[in-house]
GROMACS .gro file of C-alpha atoms in nm:
model
  306
    1MET     CA    1   0.028   2.503  -0.466
    2ASN     CA    2   0.389   2.594  -0.615
    3THR     CA    3   0.517   2.888  -0.365
    4ALA     CA    4   0.847   2.965  -0.375
    5VAL     CA    5   1.041   2.989  -0.048
    6GLU     CA    6   1.304   3.322  -0.091
    7GLU     CA    7   1.411   3.345   0.315
    8VAL     CA    8   1.353   3.188   0.622
    9VAL     CA    9   1.344   3.486   0.878
   10LEU     CA   10   1.432   3.388   1.261
   11ASP     CA   11   1.211   3.686   1.438
   12ALA     CA   12   1.178   3.571   1.790
   13ALA     CA   13   1.057   3.897   1.940
   14GLY     CA   14   0.806   3.971   1.688
   15ASP     CA   15   0.630   3.599   1.813
   16GLY     CA   16   0.793   3.375   2.043
   17GLU     CA   17   0.486   3.110   2.007
   18ARG     CA   18   0.603   3.129   1.645
   19PRO     CA   19   0.930   3.263   1.577
   20TYR     CA   20   0.988   3.168   1.247
   21VAL     CA   21   0.864   3.429   0.897
   22VAL     CA   22   0.911   3.169   0.648
   23ARG     CA   23   0.902   3.480   0.293
   24THR     CA   24   0.750   3.324  -0.011
   25GLY     CA   25   0.672   3.492  -0.340
   26ARG     CA   26   0.298   3.511  -0.236
   27GLY     CA   27   0.348   3.654   0.112
   28SER     CA   28   0.502   3.556   0.421
   29ILE     CA   29   0.364   3.292   0.674
   30ARG     CA   30   0.465   3.232   1.046
   31ALA     CA   31   0.584   2.924   1.217
   32ARG     CA   32   0.632   2.759   1.502
   33HIS     CA   33   0.852   2.508   1.343
   34VAL     CA   34   1.026   2.475   0.958
   35VAL     CA   35   1.127   2.139   0.791
   36HIS     CA   36   1.376   2.145   0.546
   37ALA     CA   37   1.227   1.833   0.357
   38THR     CA   38   1.385   1.921  -0.011
   39ASN     CA   39   1.674   1.649  -0.025
   40ALA     CA   40   1.956   1.779  -0.218
   41HIS     CA   41   1.796   2.101  -0.242
   42ALA     CA   42   1.790   2.135   0.186
   43ALA     CA   43   2.174   2.326   0.143
   44GLN     CA   44   1.972   2.596  -0.019
   45PHE     CA   45   1.819   2.755   0.353
   46LEU     CA   46   2.061   2.481   0.604
   47THR     CA   47   2.405   2.676   0.461
   48GLY     CA   48   2.558   2.507   0.739
   49LEU     CA   49   2.529   2.175   0.501
   50ARG     CA   50   2.704   2.345   0.179
   51GLY     CA   51   3.041   2.103   0.081
   52LYS     CA   52   2.789   1.853   0.290
   53MET     CA   53   2.576   1.747   0.096
   54ALA     CA   54   2.512   1.786  -0.282
   55GLY     CA   55   2.289   1.725  -0.586
   56VAL     CA   56   2.288   1.439  -0.832
   57LYS     CA   57   2.210   1.421  -1.172
   58ALA     CA   58   1.999   1.085  -1.220
   59HIS     CA   59   1.829   0.938  -1.537
   60MET     CA   60   1.496   0.744  -1.581
   61THR     CA   61   1.281   0.590  -1.834
   62ALA     CA   62   0.962   0.411  -1.918
   63GLN     CA   63   1.038   0.135  -2.169
   64ARG     CA   64   0.676  -0.054  -2.353
   65PRO     CA   65   0.801  -0.435  -2.479
   66ALA     CA   66   0.638  -0.554  -2.768
   67ALA     CA   67   0.405  -0.843  -2.784
   68ALA     CA   68   0.669  -1.048  -2.889
   69ALA     CA   69   0.932  -0.926  -2.589
   70VAL     CA   70   0.952  -1.028  -2.258
   71GLY     CA   71   0.669  -0.964  -2.072
   72GLY     CA   72   0.497  -0.869  -2.418
   73ASP     CA   73   0.118  -0.979  -2.491
   74ASP     CA   74   0.231  -1.284  -2.588
   75ASP     CA   75  -0.132  -1.409  -2.584
   76GLY     CA   76  -0.276  -1.160  -2.789
   77ASP     CA   77  -0.553  -1.017  -2.492
   78GLY     CA   78  -0.425  -0.702  -2.520
   79ASP     CA   79  -0.258  -0.729  -2.111
   80ARG     CA   80   0.099  -0.594  -2.224
   81GLY     CA   81   0.173  -0.772  -1.925
   82GLY     CA   82   0.191  -1.111  -2.081
   83ASP     CA   83   0.047  -1.439  -2.004
   84GLY     CA   84   0.312  -1.682  -2.079
   85PHE     CA   85   0.558  -1.453  -1.888
   86ARG     CA   86   0.589  -1.580  -1.541
   87TRP     CA   87   0.867  -1.597  -1.285
   88LYS     CA   88   0.939  -1.937  -1.137
   89ASP     CA   89   0.767  -1.894  -0.838
   90GLY     CA   90   0.441  -1.835  -1.100
   91SER     CA   91   0.423  -1.471  -0.998
   92GLY     CA   92   0.383  -1.206  -1.310
   93PRO     CA   93   0.493  -0.867  -1.418
   94GLY     CA   94   0.458  -0.581  -1.162
   95SER     CA   95   0.581  -0.821  -0.870
   96ARG     CA   96   0.977  -0.742  -0.906
   97SER     CA   97   1.216  -0.503  -0.870
   98TRP     CA   98   1.577  -0.620  -0.980
   99SER     CA   99   1.925  -0.459  -1.075
  100ILE     CA  100   2.199  -0.527  -1.371
  101ILE     CA  101   2.511  -0.470  -1.209
  102TYR     CA  102   2.846  -0.450  -1.421
  103GLY     CA  103   3.101  -0.383  -1.214
  104GLY     CA  104   3.281  -0.106  -1.037
  105GLY     CA  105   2.977  -0.015  -0.795
  106LEU     CA  106   2.775   0.039  -1.100
  107PHE     CA  107   2.465  -0.059  -1.171
  108ASP     CA  108   2.068   0.020  -1.355
  109TYR     CA  109   1.783  -0.079  -1.179
  110VAL     CA  110   1.485  -0.243  -1.300
  111THR     CA  111   1.075  -0.228  -1.193
  112GLN     CA  112   0.855  -0.401  -1.407
  113ARG     CA  113   0.490  -0.283  -1.364
  114PRO     CA  114   0.152  -0.494  -1.363
  115ASN     CA  115   0.107  -0.391  -1.741
  116GLY     CA  116   0.455  -0.517  -1.848
  117ASP     CA  117   0.608  -0.127  -1.904
  118VAL     CA  118   0.949  -0.177  -1.739
  119MET     CA  119   1.068   0.148  -1.602
  120LEU     CA  120   1.477   0.111  -1.584
  121GLY     CA  121   1.708   0.377  -1.394
  122GLY     CA  122   2.095   0.438  -1.424
  123GLY     CA  123   2.391   0.484  -1.641
  124PHE     CA  124   2.534   0.667  -1.353
  125GLY     CA  125   2.878   0.613  -1.501
  126ARG     CA  126   2.791   0.632  -1.860
  127SER     CA  127   2.809   1.026  -1.874
  128ALA     CA  128   3.035   1.202  -2.078
  129GLY     CA  129   3.232   1.264  -1.731
  130GLN     CA  130   3.173   0.915  -1.705
  131GLY     CA  131   2.944   1.014  -1.361
  132VAL     CA  132   3.166   1.296  -1.242
  133ASP     CA  133   2.992   1.528  -1.410
  134MET     CA  134   2.614   1.447  -1.296
  135VAL     CA  135   2.749   1.556  -0.932
  136GLY     CA  136   2.687   1.882  -0.800
  137VAL     CA  137   2.434   1.932  -1.033
  138TRP     CA  138   2.066   2.119  -0.879
  139ASP     CA  139   1.940   2.112  -1.222
  140ASP     CA  140   1.679   1.845  -1.405
  141SER     CA  141   1.551   2.080  -1.710
  142GLY     CA  142   1.708   1.851  -1.881
  143THR     CA  143   1.858   1.482  -2.001
  144GLU     CA  144   2.229   1.393  -2.049
  145GLY     CA  145   2.297   1.240  -2.427
  146MET     CA  146   2.540   0.914  -2.293
  147THR     CA  147   2.324   0.815  -2.044
  148VAL     CA  148   2.020   0.810  -2.214
  149ALA     CA  149   2.151   0.629  -2.462
  150HIS     CA  150   2.304   0.378  -2.234
  151VAL     CA  151   1.965   0.316  -2.000
  152ALA     CA  152   1.740   0.340  -2.298
  153GLY     CA  153   1.945   0.030  -2.438
  154VAL     CA  154   2.057  -0.196  -2.166
  155MET     CA  155   1.724  -0.443  -2.252
  156LYS     CA  156   1.803  -0.484  -2.613
  157ALA     CA  157   2.185  -0.579  -2.505
  158LEU     CA  158   2.007  -0.786  -2.258
  159PHE     CA  159   1.773  -0.951  -2.381
  160GLY     CA  160   1.868  -0.898  -2.796
  161ALA     CA  161   1.601  -1.035  -3.067
  162ARG     CA  162   1.356  -1.124  -2.731
  163TRP     CA  163   1.364  -0.719  -2.718
  164SER     CA  164   1.195  -0.475  -2.965
  165GLY     CA  165   1.037  -0.271  -2.721
  166ASN     CA  166   1.073   0.141  -2.723
  167VAL     CA  167   1.128   0.382  -2.458
  168THR     CA  168   0.789   0.600  -2.423
  169ARG     CA  169   0.991   0.863  -2.225
  170ALA     CA  170   1.323   0.967  -2.065
  171TRP     CA  171   1.351   1.214  -1.765
  172SER     CA  172   1.648   1.330  -1.527
  173GLY     CA  173   1.606   1.432  -1.171
  174ILE     CA  174   1.785   1.539  -0.880
  175LEU     CA  175   1.919   1.247  -0.544
  176ALA     CA  176   2.104   1.364  -0.286
  177VAL     CA  177   2.439   1.236  -0.125
  178THR     CA  178   2.575   1.345   0.158
  179GLY     CA  179   2.953   1.312   0.291
  180ASP     CA  180   2.888   1.019   0.503
  181MET     CA  181   2.661   0.876   0.267
  182ALA     CA  182   2.368   0.864   0.533
  183PRO     CA  183   2.072   1.089   0.587
  184PHE     CA  184   2.073   1.357   0.777
  185VAL     CA  185   1.753   1.370   1.021
  186GLY     CA  186   1.621   1.606   1.340
  187ARG     CA  187   1.647   1.902   1.478
  188VAL     CA  188   1.938   2.146   1.283
  189PRO     CA  189   2.185   2.249   1.562
  190GLY     CA  190   2.128   2.647   1.546
  191ALA     CA  191   2.558   2.644   1.364
  192LEU     CA  192   2.410   2.518   1.094
  193SER     CA  193   2.116   2.737   1.060
  194GLY     CA  194   2.133   2.982   0.763
  195ALA     CA  195   1.789   3.155   0.932
  196VAL     CA  196   1.830   3.506   0.897
  197GLY     CA  197   1.815   3.736   1.174
  198LYS     CA  198   1.904   3.751   1.584
  199GLY     CA  199   1.827   3.565   1.838
  200VAL     CA  200   1.937   3.200   2.106
  201ALA     CA  201   1.868   2.912   2.029
  202LEU     CA  202   1.556   2.841   2.085
  203ARG     CA  203   1.461   2.561   2.388
  204GLY     CA  204   1.090   2.612   2.469
  205ARG     CA  205   0.894   2.728   2.718
  206LYS     CA  206   1.011   2.696   3.040
  207GLY     CA  207   0.937   2.345   3.151
  208GLU     CA  208   0.898   2.199   2.759
  209GLU     CA  209   1.192   2.026   2.833
  210LYS     CA  210   1.095   1.758   3.045
  211LYS     CA  211   0.913   1.453   2.892
  212MET     CA  212   0.582   1.381   2.900
  213ARG     CA  213   0.561   0.991   3.017
  214LEU     CA  214   0.180   0.828   2.860
  215ARG     CA  215   0.112   0.550   2.804
  216ALA     CA  216   0.027   0.481   2.453
  217LYS     CA  217  -0.274   0.672   2.335
  218LYS     CA  218  -0.550   0.767   2.052
  219VAL     CA  219  -0.572   1.069   1.922
  220ASP     CA  220  -0.931   1.183   2.004
  221ASP     CA  221  -0.749   1.083   2.398
  222GLY     CA  222  -0.848   1.424   2.617
  223GLU     CA  223  -0.490   1.475   2.669
  224GLU     CA  224  -0.369   1.519   2.402
  225ASP     CA  225  -0.576   1.847   2.377
  226ARG     CA  226  -0.312   1.964   2.597
  227TRP     CA  227  -0.010   1.812   2.457
  228LYS     CA  228   0.216   2.128   2.333
  229GLY     CA  229   0.526   1.918   2.133
  230ALA     CA  230   0.871   2.010   2.060
  231GLY     CA  231   0.993   2.353   2.151
  232ALA     CA  232   0.974   2.600   1.790
  233GLY     CA  233   1.280   2.526   1.578
  234GLU     CA  234   1.411   2.392   1.195
  235TRP     CA  235   1.392   2.094   1.098
  236VAL     CA  236   1.547   1.811   0.847
  237SER     CA  237   1.486   1.501   0.666
  238ALA     CA  238   1.710   1.491   0.391
  239GLY     CA  239   1.984   1.340   0.165
  240TYR     CA  240   1.837   0.956   0.118
  241CYS     CA  241   2.170   0.889  -0.126
  242GLY     CA  242   2.047   0.745  -0.411
  243ASP     CA  243   1.786   0.555  -0.175
  244GLY     CA  244   1.506   0.785  -0.079
  245MET     CA  245   1.287   0.419  -0.134
  246VAL     CA  246   1.432   0.273   0.186
  247TRP     CA  247   1.516   0.545   0.420
  248ALA     CA  248   1.270   0.840   0.350
  249TRP     CA  249   0.916   0.670   0.477
  250LEU     CA  250   1.057   0.634   0.797
  251CYS     CA  251   1.319   0.922   0.806
  252GLY     CA  252   0.997   1.144   0.807
  253THR     CA  253   0.781   0.991   1.039
  254ALA     CA  254   1.056   0.992   1.257
  255LEU     CA  255   1.094   1.353   1.240
  256GLY     CA  256   0.727   1.430   1.313
  257VAL     CA  257   0.745   1.187   1.615
  258MET     CA  258   1.040   1.476   1.719
  259VAL     CA  259   0.857   1.710   1.642
  260ALA     CA  260   0.543   1.626   1.803
  261GLY     CA  261   0.807   1.581   2.140
  262LYS     CA  262   0.693   1.200   2.148
  263GLU     CA  263   1.050   1.044   2.142
  264ASN     CA  264   0.990   0.888   2.463
  265VAL     CA  265   0.644   0.803   2.413
  266ALA     CA  266   0.492   0.426   2.326
  267LEU     CA  267   0.285   0.495   2.064
  268GLU     CA  268   0.058   0.259   1.910
  269LYS     CA  269   0.178   0.084   1.615
  270GLY     CA  270   0.024   0.164   1.294
  271ALA     CA  271   0.027   0.165   0.918
  272GLY     CA  272   0.368   0.259   0.799
  273PHE     CA  273   0.446   0.312   1.154
  274PRO     CA  274   0.675   0.066   1.374
  275GLY     CA  275   0.507   0.193   1.712
  276GLY     CA  276   0.697   0.218   2.028
  277LYS     CA  277   0.931   0.484   2.148
  278LEU     CA  278   1.140   0.620   1.892
  279ASP     CA  279   1.465   0.494   1.974
  280GLU     CA  280   1.361   0.098   1.960
  281TRP     CA  281   1.360   0.113   1.605
  282PHE     CA  282   1.513   0.443   1.458
  283PRO     CA  283   1.904   0.471   1.421
  284ARG     CA  284   2.041   0.720   1.648
  285GLU     CA  285   2.337   0.746   1.378
  286LEU     CA  286   2.113   0.923   1.138
  287LEU     CA  287   2.043   1.262   1.364
  288ILE     CA  288   2.206   1.578   1.189
  289THR     CA  289   2.488   1.674   1.489
  290GLU     CA  290   2.719   1.925   1.443
  291ALA     CA  291   3.009   1.689   1.515
  292ARG     CA  292   2.838   1.485   1.222
  293VAL     CA  293   2.804   1.718   0.969
  294LYS     CA  294   3.181   1.864   1.053
  295LYS     CA  295   3.315   1.470   0.917
  296ALA     CA  296   3.111   1.448   0.645
  297ASP     CA  297   3.282   1.643   0.423
  298MET     CA  298   3.192   1.605   0.012
  299SER     CA  299   3.582   1.518  -0.048
  300ASN     CA  300   3.520   1.168   0.125
  301LEU     CA  301   3.363   1.079  -0.185
  302VAL     CA  302   3.604   1.162  -0.409
  303ASP     CA  303   3.769   0.800  -0.413
  304GLU     CA  304   3.383   0.637  -0.483
  305LEU     CA  305   3.386   0.887  -0.784
  306LEU     CA  306   3.726   0.865  -0.965
   0.00000   0.00000   0.00000
């Protein structure tokens, strides 16, 4: 369900347990925690991040190889994966992601699906403004012609007559970059919040700041029922700088641990979760602080873009 948020209000006097009111086009929601996980759009309500992170328009294509192309249906069995296409280790399509690097820090990225279809994105520096015009953009309703021409033609340029496939779809999306090229993760300092309303920094109930030292416990352990979690607040996990497939998974997991107030708890290892205490696997350099945000000005990236 798409429920656009219009405003975040801090109203601790109304409900100390749930001091935030998230106002949407379909009504208001009372909340103890507000998590900003909208990547490039996080600065919409976290006004302290404006000028510290920006949207970047990026492009992607889906390309289908012809039968005679690399990864095409070279054996006529209807499988575009092509039984004749193999990497040196014997693996077939769908087992590799790779990049085409062409200098100046620019590159295209490619993933081939098991059926042989190629997902190819990039071409950032090939726009009319050589990439500069793609920074500070939050609208992905259209594509940039010169960029699409590049990503649509790169396979033909590389493989020549061996590539006679076609582009089945091209689209754009908004990435996020920060002024220090690393994600912002953690509890949002009050000075960076754009929440409307009056109130002091929320620190939770008296005594709640004390960390409960527990052994690794399962969810159904009786003591879990008494766990209060972290004090009310705003949280963020955003600004993956084009490397969301690397950063996003465990940044989100780390944030969940913080919201639960279990940073100092040795949690059990699970699927997609390293286990142990947070400091044992989460880079503290990613924590959002006023000092870090102050230094992370977008002007730091000028030399990389020009």
